[in-house]
């Protein structure tokens, strides 16, 4: 897929990847073998009929291709941009044998982007309209569950604590990877199915789960995500100029700090930024910082082969001039006399035998400390489940990791309360959260069909 020039794109926040044109899409679609047993579909957590939509693109019918995708996936323009297809549908494509699988993600994006306006689709006949369901959190899990339930005719309210919907799609993933108007367009489509969206409502504070049941909701789906940043626990971490990736990305993406003072929220970065981590969140932080006009180093304790970030984004970051420092781990943050971060003391690492994740364990090389300058340090070493709702809800059981416990039907320890997405798995992917939202909606439907007998 064509991308904007690396130097040009680091001067703004506009989208990097340009998408396929009609001829490229038709050419790519023509390569598909239309396999009878559809191995690619087995790699898709929401089971999109991939060969069928590709065939429609080949026949020059992108809008029908989009309708086909939307039978299973309510966020196609999002998924076409950020899903790790290389590990899912594309990994299952038979053309891997020839080393060039079909670029399913690019074709999904192409079909989704043909939609000139939000298409309207009536919700199913109102046979379930008298049954109200509350969905907590409007990230991919909540949006998918809400849409599926609305399609089945339920009256659905989607509660979101922030002032805009989308979860990580809005506050985490940057504009240059996922334009916010695309997220809002997909949300508008879900609202057009009849889902009521209520922002600025923190369930567990504004209303408790008991309040929701008293208000006539018969089931609740919790999709509150994993938005609690993890910290390193090292000296100097409380200094000025040290951000969690979560705070940094929220300032930049959600509050548009890059437009300050036109926007209300500033972000102070100085001249040198060091990002700690090797996943998508670390790369997004580094690439946002680069667009604020500063030098950026990324410190990662393993090597490039072990980085959990998407390959495509690693390549983009390199092109944009991010300086990768591998086999290095932070020991302490250096603090100046005003209490601001001035640098980072780093230890050299080497790779040892595999750890529980199956990747080689990073091992410290003793007495290998060295320092690097940093006006800003961004800590991007993972997120944990949001704890507030579980803490404020009696009887809602959580695991030692803070994820909400569910049974095989996505039901929590409280009858009628279901959960899915990052809040039950820990930080994962958009498509796995959507898959959970979809499966949970089926379980909620079954539960509510038997409601009168309960
Ligand atoms: P979230 O998206 O976290 O949404 C949860 C929502 O619930 C939030 O809007 C939150 O405000 C709201 N909420 C929380 N508590 C309450 C409450 N008590 N009351 C009301 N609302 C509440 N995945 C990919 O597949 N590809 C990528 O490229 C990718 N990049 C990423 C980049 C970043 C910076 C981050 C942070 C994550 C990335 N991920 C990526 C992971 C992916 O975004 C998440 O796995 C996914 O968004 C999880 O969806 P979710 O619906 O479970 O939760
Ligand atoms: Fe087409 Fe690959 Fe799916 Fe076969 S496995 S139908 S070639 S996308």
Short mmCIF file of C-alpha atoms and ligand atoms in Angstrom, two decimals:
data_model
loop_
_atom_site.label_atom_id
_atom_site.label_comp_id
_atom_site.label_asym_id
_atom_site.label_seq_id
_atom_site.Cartn_x
_atom_site.Cartn_y
_atom_site.Cartn_z
CA UNK A 1 0.00 0.00 0.00
CA UNK A 2 1.28 3.46 -0.86
CA UNK A 3 2.40 5.66 2.03
CA UNK A 4 3.16 9.34 2.37
CA UNK A 5 6.79 10.47 2.18
CA UNK A 6 8.51 9.89 5.54
CA UNK A 7 9.93 13.40 5.92
CA UNK A 8 6.69 15.11 4.94
CA UNK A 9 4.51 12.99 7.19
CA UNK A 10 6.52 13.67 10.36
CA UNK A 11 5.51 17.33 10.04
CA UNK A 12 1.81 16.65 10.60
CA UNK A 13 -0.68 14.14 12.01
CA UNK A 14 -2.42 13.22 8.74
CA UNK A 15 -2.80 9.57 7.78
CA UNK A 16 0.36 7.77 6.65
CA UNK A 17 -1.07 4.90 4.56
CA UNK A 18 -2.93 6.04 1.45
CA UNK A 19 -5.04 2.96 0.72
CA UNK A 20 -5.49 1.10 -2.57
CA UNK A 21 -6.94 2.66 -5.70
CA UNK A 22 -9.55 0.85 -7.79
CA UNK A 23 -7.03 -0.75 -10.15
CA UNK A 24 -4.73 -1.94 -7.33
CA UNK A 25 -7.70 -3.33 -5.39
CA UNK A 26 -9.02 -5.20 -8.44
CA UNK A 27 -5.54 -6.60 -9.13
CA UNK A 28 -5.08 -7.77 -5.55
CA UNK A 29 -8.60 -9.26 -5.44
CA UNK A 30 -7.92 -11.19 -8.68
CA UNK A 31 -5.09 -13.08 -6.96
CA UNK A 32 -7.54 -14.71 -4.52
CA UNK A 33 -8.08 -18.41 -5.26
CA UNK A 34 -11.61 -18.45 -3.74
CA UNK A 35 -10.65 -21.50 -1.68
CA UNK A 36 -13.68 -23.74 -0.98
CA UNK A 37 -12.73 -24.41 2.65
CA UNK A 38 -12.01 -20.68 3.32
CA UNK A 39 -8.94 -21.05 5.58
CA UNK A 40 -8.62 -17.27 5.92
CA UNK A 41 -12.06 -17.08 7.60
CA UNK A 42 -10.80 -19.44 10.32
CA UNK A 43 -8.21 -16.78 11.20
CA UNK A 44 -10.82 -14.04 11.65
CA UNK A 45 -12.28 -13.73 15.17
CA UNK A 46 -15.51 -12.20 13.77
CA UNK A 47 -15.72 -14.68 10.86
CA UNK A 48 -16.01 -12.27 7.93
CA UNK A 49 -16.78 -14.13 4.68
CA UNK A 50 -13.44 -13.04 3.24
CA UNK A 51 -13.48 -14.79 -0.17
CA UNK A 52 -17.00 -13.48 -0.89
CA UNK A 53 -16.16 -9.85 -0.21
CA UNK A 54 -12.92 -10.16 -2.20
CA UNK A 55 -14.90 -11.59 -5.14
CA UNK A 56 -17.25 -8.58 -5.04
CA UNK A 57 -14.26 -6.22 -5.16
CA UNK A 58 -12.89 -8.14 -8.13
CA UNK A 59 -16.26 -7.71 -9.85
CA UNK A 60 -16.08 -3.94 -9.25
CA UNK A 61 -18.79 -3.90 -6.55
CA UNK A 62 -17.05 -2.35 -3.50
CA UNK A 63 -20.30 -1.23 -1.84
CA UNK A 64 -21.69 -4.75 -1.99
CA UNK A 65 -18.35 -5.97 -0.65
CA UNK A 66 -18.81 -3.59 2.29
CA UNK A 67 -22.33 -4.89 2.94
CA UNK A 68 -20.88 -8.42 3.00
CA UNK A 69 -18.22 -7.38 5.54
CA UNK A 70 -20.80 -5.58 7.67
CA UNK A 71 -22.81 -8.76 8.04
CA UNK A 72 -20.09 -9.73 10.53
CA UNK A 73 -18.04 -6.65 11.34
CA UNK A 74 -19.36 -3.23 12.35
CA UNK A 75 -15.94 -1.52 12.29
CA UNK A 76 -14.49 -2.37 8.86
CA UNK A 77 -12.68 0.95 8.25
CA UNK A 78 -11.05 0.58 11.69
CA UNK A 79 -10.11 -3.07 11.23
CA UNK A 80 -8.78 -2.47 7.71
CA UNK A 81 -6.33 -0.03 9.28
CA UNK A 82 -5.23 -1.44 12.62
CA UNK A 83 -5.93 -5.20 12.79
CA UNK A 84 -2.85 -7.41 12.86
CA UNK A 85 -4.04 -9.36 9.79
CA UNK A 86 -0.53 -10.73 9.33
CA UNK A 87 -1.11 -12.85 12.47
CA UNK A 88 -4.76 -13.68 11.73
CA UNK A 89 -6.62 -14.06 8.40
CA UNK A 90 -3.53 -13.38 6.26
CA UNK A 91 -1.50 -15.90 8.29
CA UNK A 92 -4.03 -18.58 7.25
CA UNK A 93 -4.09 -17.64 3.55
CA UNK A 94 -2.95 -20.53 1.32
CA UNK A 95 -0.87 -18.11 -0.74
CA UNK A 96 1.60 -17.98 2.17
CA UNK A 97 3.05 -21.05 0.48
CA UNK A 98 4.15 -18.67 -2.28
CA UNK A 99 5.20 -16.11 0.37
CA UNK A 100 2.67 -13.45 -0.73
CA UNK A 101 -0.69 -13.86 1.04
CA UNK A 102 -3.63 -11.76 -0.11
CA UNK A 103 -3.50 -8.30 1.50
CA UNK A 104 -6.91 -8.82 3.12
CA UNK A 105 -6.58 -5.79 5.41
CA UNK A 106 -5.94 -3.42 2.53
CA UNK A 107 -8.94 -4.82 0.63
CA UNK A 108 -11.17 -4.47 3.70
CA UNK A 109 -10.06 -0.86 4.06
CA UNK A 110 -10.66 -0.24 0.35
CA UNK A 111 -14.25 -1.52 0.59
CA UNK A 112 -14.92 0.42 3.80
CA UNK A 113 -13.55 3.66 2.36
CA UNK A 114 -15.92 3.55 -0.62
CA UNK A 115 -18.79 4.44 1.67
CA UNK A 116 -19.38 8.12 0.91
CA UNK A 117 -21.84 8.67 3.76
CA UNK A 118 -22.92 6.67 6.77
CA UNK A 119 -25.21 3.99 5.44
CA UNK A 120 -28.40 3.53 7.39
CA UNK A 121 -29.73 0.16 8.28
CA UNK A 122 -32.92 -0.33 10.26
CA UNK A 123 -32.63 -2.44 13.38
CA UNK A 124 -34.44 -5.74 13.49
CA UNK A 125 -38.17 -5.89 14.14
CA UNK A 126 -38.87 -4.72 17.65
CA UNK A 127 -39.62 -8.11 19.19
CA UNK A 128 -37.13 -7.44 22.01
CA UNK A 129 -37.63 -3.68 22.33
CA UNK A 130 -39.10 -4.01 25.83
CA UNK A 131 -35.82 -5.53 27.03
CA UNK A 132 -33.15 -2.96 27.88
CA UNK A 133 -29.44 -3.81 27.93
CA UNK A 134 -26.67 -1.55 29.25
CA UNK A 135 -23.19 -1.68 27.72
CA UNK A 136 -20.35 -0.14 29.75
CA UNK A 137 -17.50 1.24 27.64
CA UNK A 138 -17.55 2.22 23.96
CA UNK A 139 -14.31 0.62 22.73
CA UNK A 140 -14.40 -2.13 20.09
CA UNK A 141 -15.87 -4.73 22.49
CA UNK A 142 -18.69 -2.47 23.70
CA UNK A 143 -19.48 -1.10 20.25
CA UNK A 144 -19.68 -4.58 18.73
CA UNK A 145 -21.82 -6.01 21.51
CA UNK A 146 -24.16 -2.98 21.40
CA UNK A 147 -24.52 -3.24 17.60
CA UNK A 148 -25.22 -6.99 17.68
CA UNK A 149 -27.87 -6.58 20.39
CA UNK A 150 -29.50 -3.67 18.55
CA UNK A 151 -29.58 -5.81 15.42
CA UNK A 152 -31.44 -8.44 17.45
CA UNK A 153 -33.98 -5.79 18.38
CA UNK A 154 -32.98 -4.99 21.99
CA UNK A 155 -33.05 -1.49 23.42
CA UNK A 156 -29.37 -0.75 24.04
CA UNK A 157 -27.69 2.09 25.93
CA UNK A 158 -23.94 2.48 25.58
CA UNK A 159 -22.38 4.25 28.58
CA UNK A 160 -18.96 5.88 28.13
CA UNK A 161 -16.97 7.69 30.81
CA UNK A 162 -15.05 9.90 28.36
CA UNK A 163 -16.61 12.75 26.38
CA UNK A 164 -16.13 10.89 23.09
CA UNK A 165 -16.82 7.26 22.13
CA UNK A 166 -14.34 4.74 20.70
CA UNK A 167 -12.14 3.74 23.66
CA UNK A 168 -8.53 3.20 22.58
CA UNK A 169 -9.56 3.87 18.97
CA UNK A 170 -10.16 7.49 20.02
CA UNK A 171 -7.77 8.21 22.88
CA UNK A 172 -4.89 5.83 22.14
CA UNK A 173 -4.28 5.07 18.46
CA UNK A 174 -3.00 8.24 16.77
CA UNK A 175 -4.73 10.17 14.01
CA UNK A 176 -1.98 9.29 11.51
CA UNK A 177 -2.83 5.58 11.85
CA UNK A 178 -6.57 5.88 12.41
CA UNK A 179 -8.27 9.21 11.62
CA UNK A 180 -10.85 10.07 14.27
CA UNK A 181 -13.52 10.96 11.71
CA UNK A 182 -13.39 7.31 10.62
CA UNK A 183 -13.98 6.13 14.18
CA UNK A 184 -16.87 8.57 14.61
CA UNK A 185 -18.36 7.51 11.28
CA UNK A 186 -18.40 3.87 12.38
CA UNK A 187 -19.90 4.86 15.75
CA UNK A 188 -22.58 6.87 13.91
CA UNK A 189 -23.46 3.75 11.92
CA UNK A 190 -23.88 1.79 15.15
CA UNK A 191 -26.06 4.58 16.56
CA UNK A 192 -28.14 4.39 13.39
CA UNK A 193 -29.01 0.82 14.40
CA UNK A 194 -30.81 2.32 17.39
CA UNK A 195 -28.04 2.26 20.03
CA UNK A 196 -28.30 5.19 22.45
CA UNK A 197 -24.87 6.63 23.34
CA UNK A 198 -24.42 8.38 26.69
CA UNK A 199 -20.98 9.92 27.18
CA UNK A 200 -19.51 11.39 30.41
CA UNK A 201 -21.10 8.62 32.50
CA UNK A 202 -18.76 6.63 34.73
CA UNK A 203 -20.47 3.39 35.70
CA UNK A 204 -19.46 2.50 39.25
CA UNK A 205 -19.58 6.22 40.24
CA UNK A 206 -22.30 8.10 38.31
CA UNK A 207 -24.48 4.98 38.43
CA UNK A 208 -23.82 1.63 40.07
CA UNK A 209 -24.78 -1.67 38.45
CA UNK A 210 -27.65 -1.86 40.97
CA UNK A 211 -28.87 1.54 39.71
CA UNK A 212 -28.91 0.16 36.17
CA UNK A 213 -30.96 -2.89 37.17
CA UNK A 214 -33.34 -0.66 39.18
CA UNK A 215 -33.72 1.47 36.07
CA UNK A 216 -35.06 -1.53 34.15
CA UNK A 217 -31.92 -2.85 32.45
CA UNK A 218 -32.16 -6.64 32.34
CA UNK A 219 -28.53 -7.33 31.46
CA UNK A 220 -25.24 -5.45 31.53
CA UNK A 221 -22.15 -5.99 29.37
CA UNK A 222 -18.92 -4.62 30.87
CA UNK A 223 -16.31 -3.64 28.27
CA UNK A 224 -14.29 -1.18 30.30
CA UNK A 225 -10.91 -2.14 28.79
CA UNK A 226 -7.35 -2.12 30.11
CA UNK A 227 -6.54 1.56 30.43
CA UNK A 228 -4.54 1.57 33.66
CA UNK A 229 -0.85 2.23 32.83
CA UNK A 230 1.87 -0.01 34.27
CA UNK A 231 4.96 1.70 35.70
CA UNK A 232 8.58 0.60 36.05
CA UNK A 233 8.94 1.18 39.78
CA UNK A 234 12.38 2.80 39.34
CA UNK A 235 13.99 5.83 40.97
CA UNK A 236 12.99 9.17 39.46
CA UNK A 237 9.74 7.95 37.92
CA UNK A 238 7.73 10.67 39.69
CA UNK A 239 9.80 13.50 38.19
CA UNK A 240 8.29 16.17 35.94
CA UNK A 241 8.57 15.22 32.28
CA UNK A 242 7.84 11.53 32.91
CA UNK A 243 4.57 10.45 31.29
CA UNK A 244 2.73 7.18 31.09
CA UNK A 245 2.06 6.44 27.41
CA UNK A 246 -1.60 6.55 28.31
CA UNK A 247 -1.43 10.17 29.51
CA UNK A 248 0.85 11.26 26.67
CA UNK A 249 -1.34 9.70 23.96
CA UNK A 250 -4.55 10.99 25.54
CA UNK A 251 -3.13 14.52 25.55
CA UNK A 252 -1.96 14.27 21.97
CA UNK A 253 -4.77 12.23 20.35
CA UNK A 254 -7.90 12.92 22.33
CA UNK A 255 -7.17 16.47 23.48
CA UNK A 256 -5.21 17.41 20.33
CA UNK A 257 -2.31 18.91 22.29
CA UNK A 258 -0.38 19.21 19.00
CA UNK A 259 -2.72 22.09 18.14
CA UNK A 260 -2.13 23.92 21.47
CA UNK A 261 -2.98 26.79 22.10
CA UNK A 262 -5.82 26.31 19.59
CA UNK A 263 -6.72 23.27 21.71
CA UNK A 264 -6.97 23.62 25.49
CA UNK A 265 -4.46 20.91 26.48
CA UNK A 266 -0.67 21.39 26.24
CA UNK A 267 2.05 18.75 26.14
CA UNK A 268 5.60 19.66 27.09
CA UNK A 269 8.33 17.51 25.52
CA UNK A 270 11.57 19.56 25.40
CA UNK A 271 14.16 18.53 22.79
CA UNK A 272 14.81 14.85 23.47
CA UNK A 273 12.22 12.18 24.18
CA UNK A 274 12.97 8.64 25.31
CA UNK A 275 10.20 6.04 25.01
CA UNK A 276 10.50 2.81 26.99
CA UNK A 277 8.82 -0.31 25.49
CA UNK A 278 8.50 -2.30 22.28
CA UNK A 279 4.78 -2.69 21.54
CA UNK A 280 2.27 -0.73 19.46
CA UNK A 281 1.75 1.69 22.34
CA UNK A 282 5.48 2.49 22.53
CA UNK A 283 5.69 3.02 18.77
CA UNK A 284 2.59 5.22 18.73
CA UNK A 285 4.09 7.34 21.53
CA UNK A 286 7.43 7.62 19.74
CA UNK A 287 5.87 8.56 16.42
CA UNK A 288 3.58 11.16 18.06
CA UNK A 289 6.60 12.68 19.84
CA UNK A 290 8.50 12.78 16.52
CA UNK A 291 5.64 14.78 15.02
CA UNK A 292 6.04 17.32 17.82
CA UNK A 293 9.44 18.10 16.25
CA UNK A 294 11.84 16.37 18.65
CA UNK A 295 14.55 13.70 18.59
CA UNK A 296 13.15 10.37 19.77
CA UNK A 297 14.92 7.27 21.12
CA UNK A 298 13.10 4.03 21.80
CA UNK A 299 14.64 1.86 24.51
CA UNK A 300 13.69 -1.84 24.36
CA UNK A 301 15.15 -4.63 26.48
CA UNK A 302 15.06 -7.36 23.82
CA UNK A 303 15.91 -7.17 20.08
CA UNK A 304 13.88 -6.13 17.07
CA UNK A 305 12.76 -9.74 16.36
CA UNK A 306 11.01 -9.94 19.75
CA UNK A 307 9.18 -6.61 19.46
CA UNK A 308 5.44 -7.18 19.88
CA UNK A 309 4.55 -4.18 17.67
CA UNK A 310 3.26 -4.72 14.13
CA UNK A 311 6.05 -5.10 11.54
CA UNK A 312 4.50 -2.40 9.36
CA UNK A 313 4.60 0.12 12.21
CA UNK A 314 8.22 -0.74 13.10
CA UNK A 315 9.19 -0.02 9.48
CA UNK A 316 7.18 3.23 9.50
CA UNK A 317 8.88 4.33 12.73
CA UNK A 318 12.35 3.61 11.34
CA UNK A 319 11.60 5.59 8.20
CA UNK A 320 10.45 8.49 10.35
CA UNK A 321 13.79 8.66 12.11
CA UNK A 322 13.05 7.02 15.47
CA UNK A 323 16.36 5.86 16.95
CA UNK A 324 15.94 2.26 18.23
CA UNK A 325 18.13 1.22 21.14
CA UNK A 326 17.83 -2.57 21.59
CA UNK A 327 19.02 -4.77 24.49
CA UNK A 328 18.76 -1.82 26.88
CA UNK A 329 16.67 -1.47 30.04
CA UNK A 330 16.12 1.61 32.22
CA UNK A 331 17.75 1.56 35.67
CA UNK A 332 16.78 5.01 36.95
CA UNK A 333 15.54 8.34 35.71
CA UNK A 334 17.96 11.21 36.33
CA UNK A 335 16.31 14.27 37.88
CA UNK A 336 17.57 17.90 37.79
CA UNK A 337 17.48 20.35 40.72
CA UNK A 338 13.99 21.55 39.69
CA UNK A 339 12.54 18.06 39.92
CA UNK A 340 12.44 17.51 36.14
CA UNK A 341 13.79 14.53 34.28
CA UNK A 342 17.16 15.18 32.62
CA UNK A 343 18.20 11.74 31.45
CA UNK A 344 18.01 8.01 31.83
CA UNK A 345 20.50 5.57 33.27
CA UNK A 346 20.38 2.42 31.17
CA UNK A 347 21.68 -1.11 31.58
CA UNK A 348 22.85 -3.26 28.70
CA UNK A 349 21.06 -6.59 28.34
CA UNK A 350 21.66 -9.91 26.60
CA UNK A 351 19.19 -12.61 25.61
CA UNK A 352 18.88 -15.72 27.80
CA UNK A 353 16.69 -18.86 27.61
CA UNK A 354 12.97 -18.41 26.82
CA UNK A 355 10.64 -17.07 29.55
CA UNK A 356 6.92 -17.75 30.09
CA UNK A 357 6.05 -15.71 26.98
CA UNK A 358 8.20 -18.05 24.86
CA UNK A 359 10.55 -15.20 23.93
CA UNK A 360 14.20 -15.14 25.03
CA UNK A 361 14.48 -13.64 28.51
CA UNK A 362 16.41 -10.36 28.68
CA UNK A 363 19.29 -10.73 31.15
CA UNK A 364 21.18 -7.78 32.71
CA UNK A 365 24.89 -7.42 31.90
CA UNK A 366 26.38 -6.40 35.26
CA UNK A 367 28.23 -3.04 35.50
CA UNK A 368 27.11 -2.04 32.01
CA UNK A 369 25.36 1.21 33.01
CA UNK A 370 25.47 4.24 30.73
CA UNK A 371 23.36 7.39 30.53
CA UNK A 372 21.38 9.09 27.77
CA UNK A 373 19.90 12.61 27.72
CA UNK A 374 16.13 12.96 27.99
CA UNK A 375 13.90 15.97 28.61
CA UNK A 376 10.92 13.63 28.52
CA UNK A 377 10.51 9.94 29.30
CA UNK A 378 7.40 8.07 28.16
CA UNK A 379 6.75 4.74 29.89
CA UNK A 380 4.97 2.30 27.54
CA UNK A 381 5.39 -1.09 29.20
CA UNK A 382 1.76 -2.26 29.17
CA UNK A 383 -1.64 -1.56 30.65
CA UNK A 384 -3.77 -3.29 33.26
CA UNK A 385 -7.57 -3.59 33.50
CA UNK A 386 -9.48 -0.54 34.71
CA UNK A 387 -10.16 -1.39 38.37
CA UNK A 388 -12.86 1.14 39.35
CA UNK A 389 -16.02 -0.73 38.45
CA UNK A 390 -14.95 -4.01 40.06
CA UNK A 391 -13.79 -2.17 43.20
CA UNK A 392 -17.15 -0.41 43.54
CA UNK A 393 -19.32 -3.45 42.79
CA UNK A 394 -19.94 -5.95 45.57
CA UNK A 395 -19.68 -9.54 44.39
CA UNK A 396 -17.96 -8.85 41.06
CA UNK A 397 -15.02 -11.26 41.12
CA UNK A 398 -11.66 -10.47 39.56
CA UNK A 399 -8.49 -12.51 38.96
CA UNK A 400 -5.09 -11.79 40.54
CA UNK A 401 -4.28 -9.77 37.39
CA UNK A 402 -7.36 -7.60 37.93
CA UNK A 403 -9.28 -8.98 34.94
CA UNK A 404 -13.00 -9.62 35.53
CA UNK A 405 -13.75 -13.35 35.88
CA UNK A 406 -16.29 -14.77 33.41
CA UNK A 407 -17.62 -18.26 32.71
CA UNK A 408 -17.81 -19.89 29.28
CA UNK A 409 -20.94 -17.79 28.57
CA UNK A 410 -19.12 -14.50 29.30
CA UNK A 411 -21.19 -14.14 32.47
CA UNK A 412 -19.44 -12.68 35.52
CA UNK A 413 -19.98 -13.76 39.12
CA UNK A 414 -23.13 -11.59 39.11
CA UNK A 415 -26.17 -13.00 37.29
CA UNK A 416 -27.11 -10.94 34.25
CA UNK A 417 -23.76 -9.11 34.22
CA UNK A 418 -21.49 -10.10 31.33
CA UNK A 419 -17.99 -8.89 30.40
CA UNK A 420 -15.61 -9.07 27.44
CA UNK A 421 -12.66 -7.46 25.67
CA UNK A 422 -9.48 -6.26 27.40
CA UNK A 423 -11.24 -6.20 30.79
CA UNK A 424 -11.31 -10.02 30.77
CA UNK A 425 -8.12 -10.78 28.80
CA UNK A 426 -5.82 -7.89 29.71
CA UNK A 427 -4.41 -5.69 26.92
CA UNK A 428 -5.02 -7.49 23.61
CA UNK A 429 -6.19 -6.47 20.11
CA UNK A 430 -9.11 -4.64 18.52
CA UNK A 431 -10.37 -7.73 16.72
CA UNK A 432 -10.18 -10.02 19.76
CA UNK A 433 -12.19 -7.42 21.74
CA UNK A 434 -14.72 -7.32 18.89
CA UNK A 435 -14.87 -11.13 18.80
CA UNK A 436 -15.65 -11.15 22.53
CA UNK A 437 -18.32 -8.46 22.10
CA UNK A 438 -19.98 -10.52 19.39
CA UNK A 439 -19.93 -13.80 21.32
CA UNK A 440 -21.14 -12.10 24.49
CA UNK A 441 -24.07 -10.54 22.57
CA UNK A 442 -25.17 -14.06 21.54
CA UNK A 443 -24.96 -15.22 25.16
CA UNK A 444 -26.89 -12.16 26.38
CA UNK A 445 -29.56 -12.86 23.76
CA UNK A 446 -29.87 -16.48 24.96
CA UNK A 447 -29.98 -15.32 28.59
CA UNK A 448 -32.69 -12.74 27.90
CA UNK A 449 -34.78 -15.16 25.85
CA UNK A 450 -34.98 -17.27 28.98
CA UNK A 451 -35.34 -14.20 31.21
CA UNK A 452 -39.03 -14.70 32.00
CA UNK A 453 -38.28 -18.23 33.21
CA UNK A 454 -35.38 -17.04 35.43
P1 LIG B 1 -11.09 -0.09 25.22
O1 LIG B 1 -10.81 0.20 23.80
O2 LIG B 1 -10.05 0.22 26.23
O3 LIG B 1 -12.42 0.70 25.61
C1 LIG B 1 -12.90 0.71 26.94
C2 LIG B 1 -13.79 1.93 27.10
O4 LIG B 1 -14.48 1.84 28.34
C3 LIG B 1 -13.02 3.25 27.15
O5 LIG B 1 -13.60 4.16 26.25
C4 LIG B 1 -13.18 3.72 28.59
O6 LIG B 1 -13.20 5.13 28.69
C5 LIG B 1 -14.52 3.12 28.95
N1 LIG B 1 -14.72 2.89 30.39
C6 LIG B 1 -13.84 2.35 31.26
N2 LIG B 1 -14.40 2.25 32.49
C7 LIG B 1 -15.67 2.74 32.37
C8 LIG B 1 -16.73 2.90 33.30
N3 LIG B 1 -16.60 2.53 34.57
N4 LIG B 1 -17.89 3.48 32.85
C9 LIG B 1 -18.02 3.86 31.53
N5 LIG B 1 -17.03 3.71 30.63
C10 LIG B 1 -15.88 3.16 31.03
N6 LIG B 1 -4.88 -3.32 18.79
C11 LIG B 1 -4.84 -3.70 17.48
O7 LIG B 1 -5.50 -4.66 17.11
N7 LIG B 1 -4.08 -3.02 16.58
C12 LIG B 1 -3.36 -1.92 16.92
O8 LIG B 1 -2.69 -1.32 16.06
C13 LIG B 1 -3.42 -1.47 18.27
N8 LIG B 1 -2.74 -0.35 18.67
C14 LIG B 1 -2.90 0.10 19.95
C15 LIG B 1 -2.30 1.31 20.30
C16 LIG B 1 -2.47 1.81 21.58
C17 LIG B 1 -1.84 3.14 21.93
C18 LIG B 1 -3.22 1.07 22.55
C19 LIG B 1 -3.38 1.59 23.96
C20 LIG B 1 -3.78 -0.14 22.20
C21 LIG B 1 -3.66 -0.63 20.90
N9 LIG B 1 -4.27 -1.82 20.50
C22 LIG B 1 -4.20 -2.22 19.20
C23 LIG B 1 -5.07 -2.62 21.46
C24 LIG B 1 -6.57 -2.36 21.27
O9 LIG B 1 -6.81 -1.01 21.02
C25 LIG B 1 -7.34 -2.85 22.50
O10 LIG B 1 -7.07 -4.23 22.67
C26 LIG B 1 -8.86 -2.65 22.32
O11 LIG B 1 -9.17 -1.29 22.12
C27 LIG B 1 -9.63 -3.18 23.53
O12 LIG B 1 -10.99 -2.91 23.35
P2 LIG B 1 -12.00 -2.82 24.58
O13 LIG B 1 -13.31 -2.48 23.97
O14 LIG B 1 -11.90 -4.03 25.40
O15 LIG B 1 -11.48 -1.61 25.49
FE1 LIG B 2 -8.37 -16.05 -0.98
FE2 LIG B 2 -6.23 -16.57 0.67
FE3 LIG B 2 -8.76 -16.82 1.60
FE4 LIG B 2 -7.82 -18.58 -0.25
S1 LIG B 2 -7.08 -18.32 1.88
S2 LIG B 2 -9.87 -17.60 -0.21
S3 LIG B 2 -6.51 -17.24 -1.47
S4 LIG B 2 -7.77 -14.92 0.90
#
